[in-house]
Short mmCIF file of C-alpha atoms and ligand atoms in Angstrom, two decimals:
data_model
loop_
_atom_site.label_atom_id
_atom_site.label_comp_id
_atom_site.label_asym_id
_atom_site.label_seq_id
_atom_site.Cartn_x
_atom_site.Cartn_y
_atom_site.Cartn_z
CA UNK B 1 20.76 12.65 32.61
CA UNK B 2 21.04 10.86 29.07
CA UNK B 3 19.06 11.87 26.06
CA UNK B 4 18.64 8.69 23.63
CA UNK B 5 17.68 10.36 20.02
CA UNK B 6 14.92 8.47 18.55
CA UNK B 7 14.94 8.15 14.89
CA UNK B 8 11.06 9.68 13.67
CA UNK B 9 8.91 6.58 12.40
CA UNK B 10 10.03 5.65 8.87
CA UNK B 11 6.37 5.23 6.88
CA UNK B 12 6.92 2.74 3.98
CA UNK B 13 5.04 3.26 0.29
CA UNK B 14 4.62 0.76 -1.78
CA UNK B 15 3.38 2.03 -4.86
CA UNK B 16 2.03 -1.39 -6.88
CA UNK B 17 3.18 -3.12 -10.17
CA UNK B 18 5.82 -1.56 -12.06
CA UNK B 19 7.50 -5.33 -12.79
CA UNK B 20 8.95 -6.06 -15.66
CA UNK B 21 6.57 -8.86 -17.45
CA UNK B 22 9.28 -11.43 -17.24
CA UNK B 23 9.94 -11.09 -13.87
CA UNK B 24 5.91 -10.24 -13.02
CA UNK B 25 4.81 -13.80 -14.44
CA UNK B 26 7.41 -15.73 -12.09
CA UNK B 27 5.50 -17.92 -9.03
CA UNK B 28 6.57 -17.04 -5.32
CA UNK B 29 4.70 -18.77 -2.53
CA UNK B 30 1.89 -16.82 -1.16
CA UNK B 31 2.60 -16.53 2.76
CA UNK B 32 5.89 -18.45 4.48
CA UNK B 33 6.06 -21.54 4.05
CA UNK B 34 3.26 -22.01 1.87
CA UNK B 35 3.12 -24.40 -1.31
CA UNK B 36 0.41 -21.87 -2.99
CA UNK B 37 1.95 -20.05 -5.49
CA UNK B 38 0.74 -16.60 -7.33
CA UNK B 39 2.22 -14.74 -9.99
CA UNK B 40 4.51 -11.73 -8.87
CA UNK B 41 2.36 -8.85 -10.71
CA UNK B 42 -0.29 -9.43 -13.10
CA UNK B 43 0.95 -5.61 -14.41
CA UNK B 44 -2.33 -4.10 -12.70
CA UNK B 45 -5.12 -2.01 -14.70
CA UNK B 46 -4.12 0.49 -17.46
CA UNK B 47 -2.11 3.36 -16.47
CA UNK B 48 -2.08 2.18 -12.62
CA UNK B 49 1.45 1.74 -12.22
CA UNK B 50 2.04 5.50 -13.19
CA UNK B 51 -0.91 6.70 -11.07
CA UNK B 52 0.25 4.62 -8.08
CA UNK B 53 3.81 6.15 -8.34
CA UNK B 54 2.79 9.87 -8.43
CA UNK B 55 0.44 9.46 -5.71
CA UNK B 56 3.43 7.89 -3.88
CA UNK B 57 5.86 10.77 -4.62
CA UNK B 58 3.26 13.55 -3.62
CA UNK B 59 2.69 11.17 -0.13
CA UNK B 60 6.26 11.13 0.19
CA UNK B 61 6.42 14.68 0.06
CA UNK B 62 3.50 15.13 2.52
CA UNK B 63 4.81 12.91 5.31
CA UNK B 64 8.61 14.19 5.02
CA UNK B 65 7.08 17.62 6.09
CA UNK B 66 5.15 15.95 9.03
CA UNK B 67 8.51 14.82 10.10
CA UNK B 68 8.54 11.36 9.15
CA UNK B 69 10.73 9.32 7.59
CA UNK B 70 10.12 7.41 4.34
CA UNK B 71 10.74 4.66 2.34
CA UNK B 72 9.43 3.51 -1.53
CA UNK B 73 9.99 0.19 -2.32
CA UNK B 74 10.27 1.81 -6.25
CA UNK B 75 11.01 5.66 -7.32
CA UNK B 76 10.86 5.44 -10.65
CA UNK B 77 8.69 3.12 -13.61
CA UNK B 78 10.58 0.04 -12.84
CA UNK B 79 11.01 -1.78 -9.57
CA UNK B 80 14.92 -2.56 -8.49
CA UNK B 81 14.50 -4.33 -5.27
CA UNK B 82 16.24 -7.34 -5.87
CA UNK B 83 15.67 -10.47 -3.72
CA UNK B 84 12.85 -11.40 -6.80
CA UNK B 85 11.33 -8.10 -7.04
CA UNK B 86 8.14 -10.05 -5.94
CA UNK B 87 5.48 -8.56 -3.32
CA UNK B 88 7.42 -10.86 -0.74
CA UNK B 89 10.55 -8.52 -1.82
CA UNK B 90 8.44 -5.63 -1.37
CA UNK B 91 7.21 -6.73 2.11
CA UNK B 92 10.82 -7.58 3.01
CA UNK B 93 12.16 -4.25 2.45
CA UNK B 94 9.45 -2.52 4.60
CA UNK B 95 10.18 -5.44 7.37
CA UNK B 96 13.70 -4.90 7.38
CA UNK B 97 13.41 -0.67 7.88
CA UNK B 98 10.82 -1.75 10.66
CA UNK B 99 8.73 0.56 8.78
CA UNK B 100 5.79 1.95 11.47
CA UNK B 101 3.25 1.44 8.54
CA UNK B 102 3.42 -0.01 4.93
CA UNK B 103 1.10 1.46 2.82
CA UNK B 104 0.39 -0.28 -0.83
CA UNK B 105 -0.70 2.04 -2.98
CA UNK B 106 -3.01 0.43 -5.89
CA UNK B 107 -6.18 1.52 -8.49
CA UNK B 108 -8.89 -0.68 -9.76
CA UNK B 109 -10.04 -2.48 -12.10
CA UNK B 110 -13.35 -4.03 -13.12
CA UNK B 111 -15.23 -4.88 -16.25
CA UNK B 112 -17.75 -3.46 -14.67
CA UNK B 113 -17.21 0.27 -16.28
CA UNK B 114 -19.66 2.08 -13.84
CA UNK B 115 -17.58 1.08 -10.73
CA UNK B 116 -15.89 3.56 -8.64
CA UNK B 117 -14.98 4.65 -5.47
CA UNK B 118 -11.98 3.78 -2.95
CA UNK B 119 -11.28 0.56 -0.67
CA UNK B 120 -8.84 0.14 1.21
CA UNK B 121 -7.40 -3.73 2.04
CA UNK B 122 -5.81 -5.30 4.99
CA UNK B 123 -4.36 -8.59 6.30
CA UNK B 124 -7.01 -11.51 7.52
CA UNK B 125 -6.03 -13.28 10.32
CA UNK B 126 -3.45 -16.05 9.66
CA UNK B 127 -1.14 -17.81 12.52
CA UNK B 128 1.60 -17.49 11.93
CA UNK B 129 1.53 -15.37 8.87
CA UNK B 130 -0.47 -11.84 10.08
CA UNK B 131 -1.71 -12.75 13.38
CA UNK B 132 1.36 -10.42 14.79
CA UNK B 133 0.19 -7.13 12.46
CA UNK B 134 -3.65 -7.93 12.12
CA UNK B 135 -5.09 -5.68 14.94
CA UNK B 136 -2.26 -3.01 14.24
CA UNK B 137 -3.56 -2.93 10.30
CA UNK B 138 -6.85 -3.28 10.88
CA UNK B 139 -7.40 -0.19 12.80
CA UNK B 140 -4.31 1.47 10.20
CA UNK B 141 -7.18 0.59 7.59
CA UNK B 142 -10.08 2.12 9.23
CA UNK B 143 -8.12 5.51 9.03
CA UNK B 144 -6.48 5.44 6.03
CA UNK B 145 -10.05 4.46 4.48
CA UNK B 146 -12.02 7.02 6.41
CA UNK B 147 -9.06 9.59 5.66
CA UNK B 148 -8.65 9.03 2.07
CA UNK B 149 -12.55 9.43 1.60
CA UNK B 150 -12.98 12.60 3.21
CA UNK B 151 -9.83 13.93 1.57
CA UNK B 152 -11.44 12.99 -1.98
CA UNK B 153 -15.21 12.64 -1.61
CA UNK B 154 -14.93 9.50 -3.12
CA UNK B 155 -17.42 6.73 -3.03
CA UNK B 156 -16.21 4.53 0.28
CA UNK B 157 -16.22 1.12 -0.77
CA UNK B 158 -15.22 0.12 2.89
CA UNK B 159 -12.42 -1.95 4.36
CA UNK B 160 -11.75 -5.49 2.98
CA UNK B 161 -9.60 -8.27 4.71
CA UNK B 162 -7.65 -10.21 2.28
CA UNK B 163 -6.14 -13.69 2.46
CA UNK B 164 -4.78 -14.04 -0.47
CA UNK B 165 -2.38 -11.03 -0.75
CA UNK B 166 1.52 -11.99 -0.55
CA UNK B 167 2.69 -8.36 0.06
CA UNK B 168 0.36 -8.85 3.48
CA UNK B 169 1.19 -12.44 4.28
CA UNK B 170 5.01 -11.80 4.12
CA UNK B 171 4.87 -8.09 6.15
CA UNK B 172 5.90 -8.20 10.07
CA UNK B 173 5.05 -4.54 10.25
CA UNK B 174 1.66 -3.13 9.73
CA UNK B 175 0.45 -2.82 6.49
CA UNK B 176 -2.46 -1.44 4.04
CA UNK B 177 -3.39 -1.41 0.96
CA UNK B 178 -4.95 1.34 -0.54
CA UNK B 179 -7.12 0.87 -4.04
CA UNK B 180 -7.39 4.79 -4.83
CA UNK B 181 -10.29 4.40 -7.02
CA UNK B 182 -11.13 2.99 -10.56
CA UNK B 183 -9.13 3.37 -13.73
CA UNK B 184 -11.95 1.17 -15.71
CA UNK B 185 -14.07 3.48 -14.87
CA UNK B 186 -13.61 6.53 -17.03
CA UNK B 187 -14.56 9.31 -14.88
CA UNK B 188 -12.47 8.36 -11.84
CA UNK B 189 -9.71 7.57 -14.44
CA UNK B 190 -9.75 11.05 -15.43
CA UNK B 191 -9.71 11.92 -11.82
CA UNK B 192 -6.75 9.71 -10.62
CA UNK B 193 -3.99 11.09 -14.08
CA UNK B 194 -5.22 15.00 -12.91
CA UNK B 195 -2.33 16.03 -10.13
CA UNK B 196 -4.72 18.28 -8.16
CA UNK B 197 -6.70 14.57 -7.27
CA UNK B 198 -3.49 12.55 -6.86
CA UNK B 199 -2.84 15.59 -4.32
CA UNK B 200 -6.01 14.83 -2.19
CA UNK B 201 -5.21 11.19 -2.00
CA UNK B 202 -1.68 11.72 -1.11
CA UNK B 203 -3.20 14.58 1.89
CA UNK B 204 -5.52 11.59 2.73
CA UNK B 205 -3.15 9.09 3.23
CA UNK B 206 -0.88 11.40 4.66
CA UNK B 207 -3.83 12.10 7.30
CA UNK B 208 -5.03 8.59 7.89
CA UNK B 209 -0.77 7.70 8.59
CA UNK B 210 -0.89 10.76 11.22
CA UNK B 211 -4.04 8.94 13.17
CA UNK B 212 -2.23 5.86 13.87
CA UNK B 213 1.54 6.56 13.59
CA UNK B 214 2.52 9.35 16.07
CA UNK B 215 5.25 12.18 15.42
ZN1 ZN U 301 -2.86 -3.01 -8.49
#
């Protein structure tokens, strides 16, 4: 008889922004092969980068003890991917790990002050671009929204299919993108720098990974 090992499924974070403004303002084209351009990172809302990273680190922590392995596209303030440092260098180093999901970890921002509440975004349909990860996120996106909500009690601003996101267009694995909650909004903001909440995110992302990637 032969036993194969089988490496556990590596989990990819992606916590957002974190780009240097002089690399953030550069143009990359928005899916392969495409001649619309978008900036690299905008820089996000205030204080999301940092919020985005320590929910990251506490995930990290979370799925390493479930067994899987993981990956984060940056572990400190600054991103050092090379390749651009753009969101198509951010899908490319999830792609080439053949991460089982990528999950983008974000927080909102609106001028609307009295918003609040989580989202979580996924691929649309594209040929060529996401019609090989679409179903796979989709139902990745259902969980991780219905996970992180119960795990926070957060307002559940539902699922949302985006075109327009170059992170998703350039991804051949699975991928999500989770908007934890507001940091316009000054309650939730208060919410998202406290570690005890950036703990019941991370256990809700942790638990919406578990219901589609098995250990
Ligand atoms: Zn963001």
């Amino acid at each position: 008889m032969i036993f194969v090992a089988t490496p556990p499924p590596l989990v990819c974070l992606d916590p957002g922004h974190g780009t240097p403004p002089a690399v953030g303002r550069q143009l990359e084209p928005i899916g392969p092969g495409s001649r619309t351009m978008k900036i690299k990172d905008g820089g996000g809302a205030s204080g999301e980068a940092a919020v985005a990273l320590a929910i990251a680190r506490r995930a990290r922590l979370l799925l390493l003890g479930r067994g899987y392995r993981v990956a984060m596209t940056r572990t400190g303030p600054t991103i050092h991917l090379g390749g651009g440092n753009g969101n198509i260098a951010r899908a490319r180093f999830c792609n080439r790990r053949h991460a089982a999901l990528m999950v983008r970890i974000h927080a909102d921002g609106s001028t609307a002050r009295s918003l609040h509440g989580i989202s979580t975004l996924v691929p649309a349909w594209h040929r060529g671009w996401t019609d090989d990860i679409f179903a796979r996120s989709l139902r990745a996106g259902r969980e991780m929204q219905k996970a992180v909500v119960r795990s926070t009690g957060a307002v559940d601003r539902g699922v949302v299919q985006r075109s327009d996101l170059t992170g998703f267009n350039w991804a051949n694995v699975p991928a999500v993108l989770v908007e934890t909650g507001f940091m316009t909004n000054p309650a939730e903001s208060r919410r998202l720098k406290s570690g005890a909440y950036q703990q019941r995110v991370a256990l809700g992302i942790t638990l919406g990974v578990a219901a589609v990637v098995p250990r």
